[in-house]
mmCIF file of C-alpha atoms in Angstrom:
data_model
loop_
_atom_site.group_PDB
_atom_site.id
_atom_site.type_symbol
_atom_site.label_atom_id
_atom_site.label_comp_id
_atom_site.label_asym_id
_atom_site.label_seq_id
_atom_site.Cartn_x
_atom_site.Cartn_y
_atom_site.Cartn_z
ATOM 1 C CA UNK A 1 0.000 0.000 0.000
ATOM 2 C CA UNK A 2 2.810 2.407 0.890
ATOM 3 C CA UNK A 3 4.611 1.614 -2.386
ATOM 4 C CA UNK A 4 1.445 2.416 -4.371
ATOM 5 C CA UNK A 5 1.204 5.778 -2.629
ATOM 6 C CA UNK A 6 4.824 6.610 -3.508
ATOM 7 C CA UNK A 7 4.300 5.582 -7.142
ATOM 8 C CA UNK A 8 1.076 7.626 -7.328
ATOM 9 C CA UNK A 9 2.810 10.730 -5.904
ATOM 10 C CA UNK A 10 5.750 10.351 -8.280
ATOM 11 C CA UNK A 11 3.397 9.939 -11.242
ATOM 12 C CA UNK A 12 1.363 12.967 -10.130
ATOM 13 C CA UNK A 13 4.465 15.129 -9.813
ATOM 14 C CA UNK A 14 5.649 14.015 -13.231
ATOM 15 C CA UNK A 15 2.323 15.026 -14.803
ATOM 16 C CA UNK A 16 2.339 18.319 -12.886
ATOM 17 C CA UNK A 17 5.830 19.227 -14.088
ATOM 18 C CA UNK A 18 4.950 18.253 -17.646
ATOM 19 C CA UNK A 19 1.888 20.515 -17.633
ATOM 20 C CA UNK A 20 3.686 23.427 -15.960
ATOM 21 C CA UNK A 21 6.651 23.257 -18.342
ATOM 22 C CA UNK A 22 4.257 22.885 -21.273
ATOM 23 C CA UNK A 23 2.517 26.101 -20.251
ATOM 24 C CA UNK A 24 5.876 27.795 -19.696
ATOM 25 C CA UNK A 25 6.949 26.798 -23.215
ATOM 26 C CA UNK A 26 3.951 28.640 -24.645
ATOM 27 C CA UNK A 27 4.701 31.602 -22.338
ATOM 28 C CA UNK A 28 8.219 31.949 -23.723
ATOM 29 C CA UNK A 29 6.860 32.216 -27.265
ATOM 30 C CA UNK A 30 6.339 35.866 -28.130
ATOM 31 C CA UNK A 31 3.963 36.401 -31.026
ATOM 32 C CA UNK A 32 4.507 39.180 -33.537
ATOM 33 C CA UNK A 33 2.069 42.065 -33.981
ATOM 34 C CA UNK A 34 0.814 40.478 -37.192
ATOM 35 C CA UNK A 35 0.141 37.133 -35.500
ATOM 36 C CA UNK A 36 -1.619 38.793 -32.569
ATOM 37 C CA UNK A 37 -3.723 40.981 -34.874
ATOM 38 C CA UNK A 38 -4.801 37.976 -36.977
ATOM 39 C CA UNK A 39 -5.788 36.025 -33.838
ATOM 40 C CA UNK A 40 -7.625 39.036 -32.388
ATOM 41 C CA UNK A 41 -9.607 39.540 -35.614
ATOM 42 C CA UNK A 42 -10.591 35.848 -35.661
ATOM 43 C CA UNK A 43 -11.627 36.042 -31.973
ATOM 44 C CA UNK A 44 -13.755 39.130 -32.664
ATOM 45 C CA UNK A 45 -15.533 37.299 -35.491
ATOM 46 C CA UNK A 46 -16.259 34.355 -33.140
ATOM 47 C CA UNK A 47 -17.468 36.810 -30.471
ATOM 48 C CA UNK A 48 -19.945 38.373 -32.914
ATOM 49 C CA UNK A 49 -21.262 34.931 -33.900
ATOM 50 C CA UNK A 50 -21.471 33.389 -30.405
ATOM 51 C CA UNK A 51 -22.672 36.244 -28.167
ATOM 52 C CA UNK A 52 -26.213 37.592 -28.321
ATOM 53 C CA UNK A 53 -26.106 41.366 -28.681
ATOM 54 C CA UNK A 54 -22.357 41.438 -29.462
ATOM 55 C CA UNK A 55 -22.654 44.397 -31.827
ATOM 56 C CA UNK A 56 -24.604 46.412 -29.225
ATOM 57 C CA UNK A 57 -21.892 45.731 -26.617
ATOM 58 C CA UNK A 58 -19.240 46.866 -29.081
ATOM 59 C CA UNK A 59 -21.175 50.058 -29.895
ATOM 60 C CA UNK A 60 -21.172 51.198 -26.254
ATOM 61 C CA UNK A 61 -17.599 50.050 -25.543
ATOM 62 C CA UNK A 62 -15.002 52.679 -24.721
ATOM 63 C CA UNK A 63 -12.357 49.988 -25.216
ATOM 64 C CA UNK A 64 -12.211 46.257 -25.991
ATOM 65 C CA UNK A 65 -9.434 43.989 -24.745
ATOM 66 C CA UNK A 66 -9.232 40.791 -26.800
ATOM 67 C CA UNK A 67 -7.039 37.905 -25.630
ATOM 68 C CA UNK A 68 -7.538 35.018 -28.076
ATOM 69 C CA UNK A 69 -6.425 31.408 -27.660
ATOM 70 C CA UNK A 70 -5.665 31.548 -23.936
ATOM 71 C CA UNK A 71 -4.116 28.260 -22.891
ATOM 72 C CA UNK A 72 -5.016 26.963 -19.439
ATOM 73 C CA UNK A 73 -3.609 23.739 -17.983
ATOM 74 C CA UNK A 74 -3.354 22.258 -14.535
ATOM 75 C CA UNK A 75 -2.877 19.280 -12.312
ATOM 76 C CA UNK A 76 -3.303 20.625 -8.765
ATOM 77 C CA UNK A 77 -1.037 23.533 -9.817
ATOM 78 C CA UNK A 78 -2.304 25.356 -12.882
ATOM 79 C CA UNK A 79 -1.654 28.316 -15.066
ATOM 80 C CA UNK A 80 -3.026 30.220 -18.023
ATOM 81 C CA UNK A 81 -1.434 32.516 -20.566
ATOM 82 C CA UNK A 82 -2.373 34.460 -23.683
ATOM 83 C CA UNK A 83 -1.507 37.534 -25.739
ATOM 84 C CA UNK A 84 -3.853 40.011 -27.367
ATOM 85 C CA UNK A 85 -4.620 43.649 -27.973
ATOM 86 C CA UNK A 86 -6.638 46.577 -26.708
ATOM 87 C CA UNK A 87 -8.838 48.254 -29.295
ATOM 88 C CA UNK A 88 -10.205 51.769 -28.882
ATOM 89 C CA UNK A 89 -12.490 53.095 -31.595
ATOM 90 C CA UNK A 90 -11.914 49.879 -33.556
ATOM 91 C CA UNK A 91 -8.145 50.448 -33.771
ATOM 92 C CA UNK A 92 -5.391 48.606 -31.887
ATOM 93 C CA UNK A 93 -3.736 50.945 -29.375
ATOM 94 C CA UNK A 94 -1.692 48.522 -27.218
ATOM 95 C CA UNK A 95 -0.761 44.859 -26.826
ATOM 96 C CA UNK A 96 -1.194 42.865 -23.608
ATOM 97 C CA UNK A 97 -0.432 39.498 -22.107
ATOM 98 C CA UNK A 98 -2.604 37.671 -19.600
ATOM 99 C CA UNK A 99 -1.058 35.409 -16.978
ATOM 100 C CA UNK A 100 -2.612 33.659 -13.996
ATOM 101 C CA UNK A 101 -1.792 30.794 -11.697
ATOM 102 C CA UNK A 102 -3.854 28.671 -9.356
ATOM 103 C CA UNK A 103 -3.515 25.901 -6.812
ATOM 104 C CA UNK A 104 -6.295 23.491 -5.907
ATOM 105 C CA UNK A 105 -8.286 20.546 -7.159
ATOM 106 C CA UNK A 106 -7.936 20.843 -10.911
ATOM 107 C CA UNK A 107 -6.867 18.655 -13.784
ATOM 108 C CA UNK A 108 -6.978 19.138 -17.530
ATOM 109 C CA UNK A 109 -6.291 21.660 -20.240
ATOM 110 C CA UNK A 110 -8.337 24.031 -22.365
ATOM 111 C CA UNK A 111 -8.150 26.943 -24.795
ATOM 112 C CA UNK A 112 -10.551 29.868 -24.991
ATOM 113 C CA UNK A 113 -10.925 33.501 -26.043
ATOM 114 C CA UNK A 114 -11.498 36.295 -23.524
ATOM 115 C CA UNK A 115 -13.073 39.580 -24.539
ATOM 116 C CA UNK A 116 -13.224 42.342 -21.933
ATOM 117 C CA UNK A 117 -15.352 45.375 -22.664
ATOM 118 C CA UNK A 118 -14.752 48.626 -20.803
ATOM 119 C CA UNK A 119 -18.084 50.446 -20.752
ATOM 120 C CA UNK A 120 -16.882 53.668 -19.110
ATOM 121 C CA UNK A 121 -14.013 55.986 -19.914
ATOM 122 C CA UNK A 122 -12.907 55.841 -16.267
ATOM 123 C CA UNK A 123 -12.603 52.033 -16.277
ATOM 124 C CA UNK A 124 -10.599 52.157 -19.517
ATOM 125 C CA UNK A 125 -8.344 54.928 -18.161
ATOM 126 C CA UNK A 126 -7.645 52.946 -14.979
ATOM 127 C CA UNK A 127 -6.757 49.861 -17.037
ATOM 128 C CA UNK A 128 -4.424 51.726 -19.409
ATOM 129 C CA UNK A 129 -2.626 53.628 -16.641
ATOM 130 C CA UNK A 130 -1.872 50.569 -14.492
ATOM 131 C CA UNK A 131 1.492 48.799 -14.476
ATOM 132 C CA UNK A 132 -0.135 45.365 -14.277
ATOM 133 C CA UNK A 133 -3.916 45.358 -14.032
ATOM 134 C CA UNK A 134 -5.360 42.479 -12.016
ATOM 135 C CA UNK A 135 -8.958 41.374 -12.456
ATOM 136 C CA UNK A 136 -10.745 41.264 -9.113
ATOM 137 C CA UNK A 137 -8.180 43.506 -7.417
ATOM 138 C CA UNK A 138 -8.019 46.577 -9.668
ATOM 139 C CA UNK A 139 -11.582 46.173 -10.960
ATOM 140 C CA UNK A 140 -14.398 43.656 -10.860
ATOM 141 C CA UNK A 141 -15.018 41.975 -14.179
ATOM 142 C CA UNK A 142 -18.595 40.792 -14.619
ATOM 143 C CA UNK A 143 -18.578 37.603 -16.696
ATOM 144 C CA UNK A 144 -21.565 37.552 -19.022
ATOM 145 C CA UNK A 145 -23.000 34.282 -20.301
ATOM 146 C CA UNK A 146 -22.832 34.292 -24.113
ATOM 147 C CA UNK A 147 -26.522 33.355 -24.334
ATOM 148 C CA UNK A 148 -27.841 35.824 -21.739
ATOM 149 C CA UNK A 149 -31.010 37.583 -22.796
ATOM 150 C CA UNK A 150 -30.719 40.814 -20.776
ATOM 151 C CA UNK A 151 -30.852 44.194 -22.487
ATOM 152 C CA UNK A 152 -27.337 45.497 -23.114
ATOM 153 C CA UNK A 153 -28.244 48.825 -21.489
ATOM 154 C CA UNK A 154 -29.059 47.045 -18.200
ATOM 155 C CA UNK A 155 -25.650 45.351 -17.962
ATOM 156 C CA UNK A 156 -23.731 48.415 -19.148
ATOM 157 C CA UNK A 157 -25.422 50.734 -16.635
ATOM 158 C CA UNK A 158 -24.487 48.493 -13.687
ATOM 159 C CA UNK A 159 -21.090 47.092 -14.661
ATOM 160 C CA UNK A 160 -18.169 49.168 -16.004
ATOM 161 C CA UNK A 161 -16.138 46.086 -17.028
ATOM 162 C CA UNK A 162 -17.787 43.130 -18.778
ATOM 163 C CA UNK A 163 -16.055 39.866 -19.659
ATOM 164 C CA UNK A 164 -16.996 37.243 -22.224
ATOM 165 C CA UNK A 165 -15.517 33.770 -22.723
ATOM 166 C CA UNK A 166 -15.934 32.293 -26.194
ATOM 167 C CA UNK A 167 -14.615 29.391 -28.251
ATOM 168 C CA UNK A 168 -13.948 27.114 -25.256
ATOM 169 C CA UNK A 169 -12.204 23.842 -26.132
ATOM 170 C CA UNK A 170 -10.741 21.244 -23.823
ATOM 171 C CA UNK A 171 -11.309 19.090 -20.782
ATOM 172 C CA UNK A 172 -11.177 21.489 -17.855
ATOM 173 C CA UNK A 173 -14.186 22.782 -15.956
ATOM 174 C CA UNK A 174 -14.740 26.492 -15.497
ATOM 175 C CA UNK A 175 -12.961 29.692 -16.409
ATOM 176 C CA UNK A 176 -12.246 32.465 -13.953
ATOM 177 C CA UNK A 177 -11.062 35.988 -14.675
ATOM 178 C CA UNK A 178 -10.318 36.776 -11.028
ATOM 179 C CA UNK A 179 -6.595 36.955 -10.337
ATOM 180 C CA UNK A 180 -5.648 37.210 -14.008
ATOM 181 C CA UNK A 181 -2.934 39.803 -14.500
ATOM 182 C CA UNK A 182 -2.808 41.867 -17.681
ATOM 183 C CA UNK A 183 0.539 43.411 -18.607
ATOM 184 C CA UNK A 184 1.403 45.683 -21.524
ATOM 185 C CA UNK A 185 3.825 44.035 -23.979
ATOM 186 C CA UNK A 186 5.759 45.270 -27.009
ATOM 187 C CA UNK A 187 5.710 42.517 -29.660
ATOM 188 C CA UNK A 188 7.944 42.726 -32.745
#
């Protein structure tokens, strides 16, 4: 029985290290502006197809942060990473990375797009002026279900920062924005 426990722990650690180093390998890859822009445009097209009222949200947005193809993996210890851009008035103004870590009962991997809409000028200003903006600490991000049937004006009037998760693929339950850190990057 004791030998089985040792083997199980060793196997678990091996899987954990494999997942962590796999995520780190994708972290070390820095995409170019062209690659990020192409991924962001594809994510925006998916957003418009998958989210009810997407065009109305975009009309009232003061800024839209799009982080496509976020990779999340974990086995007790987990992490997620992605790169994207901030659009203001439909034009890219800055590039950002998202990084987050977690510890707890988790296993699996997934990819997804995250679109964050800043509905007030003040929320956008706070995001752009921060050194490393953290969701849940610097501002609350209200995650909106893609199929929600509430009027856009209701959500916008109550929540200055709205988050949407689209194009989820993989075998990991749940996505959380809380604790995710967004940092300005300068891709080639």
